[in-house]
Amino acid sequence: MTDSRLFAVALGSPLLPPLQRRLAAGEFLSLNSVADAGKPFVVALLAHLANRPLLVVTADQKTQTALHDDLIAFEPDALFFPAWETLPHEDQLPSADTIADRLKVLASLQNPTTPSPRLSVVCSIQSLLQKTYSPAALAALRFSLALGQRIDRDELLHQLTERGYSEEFQVGERGDLAMRGGIVDFFPLDRDETVRIELVGDEIESLRTFDPITQKSRDKLDSVNVIPAGELGLFRHHPDQA
């Protein structure tokens, strides 16, 4: 039976109208008898009924991973909000990939063009309790770059380093930043490709993705959105941003 057929059968149940009324009224809802195997479908069904973003909290990361893996069969856009692999007091930052995944989720929740109003986010208790940006702080730290835009090179570098990008000889990993003359390369955390900005004076003449290994340019871009490159490092300098 296809997913759409399953939803059609479930939505035809006489049990659904009172449940939908309670959701619409914002009332507390408890479904204690749902088997583990049925939880991903019930989450997808509740997201369909509520027609708004849904936060799913699991007891641990193992359960979080299993539920998300099953949920994407019904909701391909369902997001996974991971926990740091390290603790805040440890002298080691989480991996760039973990931070990237966390910030992708936060950026998606703020993005008005997100494809589905029924976006579901799966997190564990640990990932939910770990400190991150408030919506206002994240919005204030995001900025856009576009072809033809005028921006001073030093100001651009300042904006990137202030947001956690680290200057390196050559960009290789997410969060890296490199500069050679009027060329500024950086690896945004929410993209799978590095970005190269070519400045002529203080104007962006070229904006492209590129291969960090061959250093060859790839696709032309009209614009790119920049999100912060970290959480813990910025909080240590700007604790009011959380």
Short mmCIF file of C-alpha atoms in Angstrom, two decimals:
data_model
loop_
_atom_site.label_atom_id
_atom_site.label_comp_id
_atom_site.label_asym_id
_atom_site.label_seq_id
_atom_site.Cartn_x
_atom_site.Cartn_y
_atom_site.Cartn_z
CA MET A 1 0.00 0.00 0.00
CA THR A 2 1.42 3.42 -0.95
CA ASP A 3 1.99 6.19 1.58
CA SER A 4 -0.83 8.28 0.08
CA ARG A 5 -3.19 5.31 0.37
CA LEU A 6 -2.18 4.79 4.01
CA PHE A 7 -2.93 8.43 4.76
CA ALA A 8 -6.26 8.22 2.96
CA VAL A 9 -7.29 5.21 5.04
CA ALA A 10 -6.15 6.83 8.29
CA LEU A 11 -7.87 10.13 7.51
CA GLY A 12 -11.11 8.24 6.93
CA SER A 13 -11.08 6.86 10.46
CA PRO A 14 -13.85 8.17 12.79
CA LEU A 15 -11.14 8.65 15.44
CA LEU A 16 -9.47 11.44 13.47
CA PRO A 17 -12.01 14.33 13.65
CA PRO A 18 -11.93 14.65 17.48
CA LEU A 19 -8.13 14.36 17.42
CA GLN A 20 -7.93 17.08 14.78
CA ARG A 21 -10.22 19.35 16.80
CA ARG A 22 -7.99 18.97 19.86
CA LEU A 23 -4.90 19.80 17.80
CA ALA A 24 -6.57 22.87 16.33
CA ALA A 25 -7.57 24.02 19.83
CA GLY A 26 -4.03 23.58 21.13
CA GLU A 27 -5.10 21.02 23.71
CA PHE A 28 -2.81 18.43 25.31
CA LEU A 29 -2.80 15.15 23.41
CA SER A 30 -1.47 11.83 24.70
CA LEU A 31 -1.14 8.71 22.52
CA ASN A 32 0.28 6.13 24.90
CA SER A 33 -0.60 2.94 23.03
CA VAL A 34 1.30 3.56 19.78
CA ALA A 35 3.76 0.76 18.99
CA ASP A 36 7.35 1.80 18.21
CA ALA A 37 6.99 0.59 14.61
CA GLY A 38 3.96 2.82 14.10
CA LYS A 39 5.40 6.02 15.59
CA PRO A 40 6.93 7.40 12.35
CA PHE A 41 3.58 7.06 10.57
CA VAL A 42 1.73 8.67 13.50
CA VAL A 43 4.22 11.57 13.51
CA ALA A 44 3.65 12.08 9.77
CA LEU A 45 -0.10 11.89 10.27
CA LEU A 46 -0.03 14.44 13.12
CA ALA A 47 2.09 16.77 10.98
CA HIS A 48 -0.50 16.43 8.21
CA LEU A 49 -3.35 17.21 10.60
CA ALA A 50 -1.61 20.09 12.37
CA ASN A 51 -0.29 21.61 9.11
CA ARG A 52 2.59 23.30 10.91
CA PRO A 53 6.18 22.44 11.90
CA LEU A 54 6.37 19.54 14.35
CA LEU A 55 9.13 18.89 16.89
CA VAL A 56 9.69 15.24 17.76
CA VAL A 57 11.79 14.59 20.89
CA THR A 58 13.28 11.16 21.56
CA ALA A 59 14.94 9.76 24.67
CA ASP A 60 18.37 9.26 23.08
CA GLN A 61 20.32 9.59 19.85
CA LYS A 62 19.87 5.93 18.85
CA THR A 63 16.08 6.28 18.99
CA GLN A 64 16.32 9.64 17.23
CA THR A 65 18.28 8.14 14.33
CA ALA A 66 15.94 5.16 13.95
CA LEU A 67 12.79 7.29 14.04
CA HIS A 68 14.16 9.81 11.55
CA ASP A 69 15.29 7.06 9.16
CA ASP A 70 11.75 5.65 9.15
CA LEU A 71 10.01 9.02 9.11
CA ILE A 72 11.62 10.14 5.86
CA ALA A 73 9.71 7.33 4.11
CA PHE A 74 6.57 9.41 4.80
CA GLU A 75 8.16 12.87 5.02
CA PRO A 76 11.29 13.12 2.83
CA ASP A 77 11.93 16.67 4.09
CA ALA A 78 11.99 15.66 7.78
CA LEU A 79 15.06 17.18 9.48
CA PHE A 80 17.54 15.64 11.92
CA PHE A 81 18.81 17.95 14.69
CA PRO A 82 21.97 16.29 16.10
CA ALA A 83 23.62 16.71 19.46
CA TRP A 84 27.24 17.80 19.91
CA GLU A 85 29.70 14.94 20.26
CA THR A 86 31.50 16.98 22.94
CA LEU A 87 30.42 18.65 26.15
CA PRO A 88 30.49 22.46 26.55
CA HIS A 89 33.21 22.35 29.23
CA GLU A 90 35.57 20.25 27.08
CA ASP A 91 38.40 21.99 25.26
CA GLN A 92 37.21 20.68 21.92
CA LEU A 93 34.56 21.94 19.53
CA PRO A 94 31.97 19.68 17.87
CA SER A 95 32.70 18.61 14.30
CA ALA A 96 31.90 21.06 11.51
CA ASP A 97 29.43 18.56 10.03
CA THR A 98 27.47 18.38 13.28
CA ILE A 99 27.31 22.16 13.59
CA ALA A 100 26.38 22.38 9.90
CA ASP A 101 23.46 19.99 10.38
CA ARG A 102 22.25 21.90 13.45
CA LEU A 103 22.41 25.26 11.69
CA LYS A 104 20.74 23.87 8.56
CA VAL A 105 17.74 22.94 10.70
CA LEU A 106 17.58 26.36 12.34
CA ALA A 107 17.96 28.12 8.97
CA SER A 108 15.22 25.94 7.43
CA LEU A 109 12.80 26.88 10.21
CA GLN A 110 13.45 30.56 9.48
CA ASN A 111 13.25 30.20 5.70
CA PRO A 112 9.86 31.26 4.27
CA THR A 113 10.56 29.27 1.09
CA THR A 114 10.88 25.95 2.92
CA PRO A 115 8.90 23.54 0.69
CA SER A 116 6.57 22.08 3.29
CA PRO A 117 4.57 23.83 6.04
CA ARG A 118 4.44 20.41 7.75
CA LEU A 119 8.20 20.33 8.30
CA SER A 120 9.10 17.85 11.06
CA VAL A 121 12.27 18.11 13.15
CA VAL A 122 13.52 15.06 15.04
CA CYS A 123 15.82 15.66 18.00
CA SER A 124 16.92 13.91 21.17
CA ILE A 125 16.60 15.33 24.67
CA GLN A 126 20.35 15.99 24.59
CA SER A 127 20.31 17.92 21.31
CA LEU A 128 17.24 19.90 22.40
CA LEU A 129 18.87 21.03 25.66
CA GLN A 130 22.19 22.10 24.14
CA LYS A 131 22.64 25.80 23.67
CA THR A 132 22.16 27.35 20.25
CA TYR A 133 21.10 30.63 18.63
CA SER A 134 17.81 32.31 19.38
CA PRO A 135 15.75 33.04 16.23
CA ALA A 136 16.55 36.75 16.51
CA ALA A 137 20.29 36.16 16.96
CA LEU A 138 20.48 33.79 13.98
CA ALA A 139 18.54 36.22 11.79
CA ALA A 140 20.90 39.03 12.79
CA LEU A 141 23.98 36.96 11.90
CA ARG A 142 22.77 35.80 8.50
CA PHE A 143 23.55 37.90 5.45
CA SER A 144 23.48 37.61 1.66
CA LEU A 145 26.04 38.22 -1.07
CA ALA A 146 25.03 38.85 -4.68
CA LEU A 147 26.57 39.59 -8.05
CA GLY A 148 27.20 43.28 -8.50
CA GLN A 149 26.99 43.96 -4.77
CA ARG A 150 29.51 46.46 -3.46
CA ILE A 151 31.41 45.40 -0.38
CA ASP A 152 34.90 46.18 0.89
CA ARG A 153 37.13 43.08 0.98
CA ASP A 154 38.31 43.72 4.52
CA GLU A 155 34.71 44.24 5.65
CA LEU A 156 33.72 40.93 4.03
CA LEU A 157 36.56 39.13 5.81
CA HIS A 158 35.54 40.77 9.08
CA GLN A 159 31.92 39.65 8.65
CA LEU A 160 32.97 36.07 7.93
CA THR A 161 35.47 35.77 10.78
CA GLU A 162 33.01 37.38 13.19
CA ARG A 163 30.61 34.56 12.30
CA GLY A 164 33.11 31.85 13.08
CA TYR A 165 34.83 31.25 9.72
CA SER A 166 38.49 30.39 10.19
CA GLU A 167 41.23 31.77 7.93
CA GLU A 168 43.30 29.02 6.32
CA PHE A 169 45.88 28.85 3.54
CA GLN A 170 43.35 26.94 1.42
CA VAL A 171 39.70 26.03 1.94
CA GLY A 172 39.17 22.35 2.60
CA GLU A 173 36.46 21.90 5.22
CA ARG A 174 33.20 23.57 6.21
CA GLY A 175 33.87 26.80 8.04
CA ASP A 176 37.19 27.45 6.27
CA LEU A 177 38.03 30.82 4.72
CA ALA A 178 40.93 31.77 2.42
CA MET A 179 41.93 34.94 0.59
CA ARG A 180 44.25 35.69 -2.31
CA GLY A 181 44.18 39.24 -3.63
CA GLY A 182 40.64 39.98 -4.74
CA ILE A 183 39.53 36.33 -4.44
CA VAL A 184 37.78 35.21 -1.27
CA ASP A 185 36.97 31.50 -0.86
CA PHE A 186 34.81 30.12 1.94
CA PHE A 187 32.86 26.97 2.73
CA PRO A 188 29.36 27.79 4.06
CA LEU A 189 28.07 25.27 6.57
CA ASP A 190 24.71 24.82 4.85
CA ARG A 191 26.14 24.01 1.41
CA ASP A 192 27.89 20.95 -0.03
CA GLU A 193 30.17 23.10 -2.15
CA THR A 194 32.73 25.79 -1.49
CA VAL A 195 32.08 29.32 -2.78
CA ARG A 196 34.49 31.64 -4.58
CA ILE A 197 33.94 35.41 -4.63
CA GLU A 198 35.95 37.50 -7.08
CA LEU A 199 36.10 41.20 -6.27
CA VAL A 200 37.08 43.96 -8.65
CA GLY A 201 37.65 46.92 -6.39
CA ASP A 202 34.73 46.68 -3.97
CA GLU A 203 32.27 45.04 -6.38
CA ILE A 204 31.47 41.34 -6.58
CA GLU A 205 32.21 40.52 -10.22
CA SER A 206 31.94 36.74 -9.99
CA LEU A 207 30.23 34.32 -7.62
CA ARG A 208 30.78 30.59 -8.20
CA THR A 209 31.07 27.22 -6.56
CA PHE A 210 34.42 25.52 -6.97
CA ASP A 211 36.31 22.29 -6.30
CA PRO A 212 38.71 22.79 -3.36
CA ILE A 213 40.97 19.98 -4.63
CA THR A 214 41.45 21.11 -8.25
CA GLN A 215 40.67 24.76 -7.46
CA LYS A 216 38.54 24.86 -10.63
CA SER A 217 35.35 26.92 -10.70
CA ARG A 218 32.05 25.18 -11.30
CA ASP A 219 28.55 26.65 -11.26
CA LYS A 220 27.76 30.35 -11.48
CA LEU A 221 25.68 31.77 -8.63
CA ASP A 222 23.50 34.86 -8.56
CA SER A 223 23.62 35.05 -4.77
CA VAL A 224 24.53 33.07 -1.68
CA ASN A 225 23.18 33.17 1.87
CA VAL A 226 25.76 33.07 4.63
CA ILE A 227 25.02 31.51 8.01
CA PRO A 228 27.36 31.36 11.04
CA ALA A 229 30.13 28.76 11.02
CA GLY A 230 29.85 27.70 14.64
CA GLU A 231 28.01 27.76 17.93
CA LEU A 232 30.33 27.25 20.89
CA GLY A 233 33.17 29.47 19.69
CA LEU A 234 30.82 32.40 19.07
CA PHE A 235 29.02 31.95 22.38
CA ARG A 236 32.31 32.27 24.25
CA HIS A 237 32.75 35.73 22.73
CA HIS A 238 29.09 36.75 22.40
CA PRO A 239 27.10 34.99 25.18
CA ASP A 240 24.14 37.34 24.60
CA GLN A 241 23.47 35.78 21.17
CA ALA A 242 22.02 32.52 22.49
#
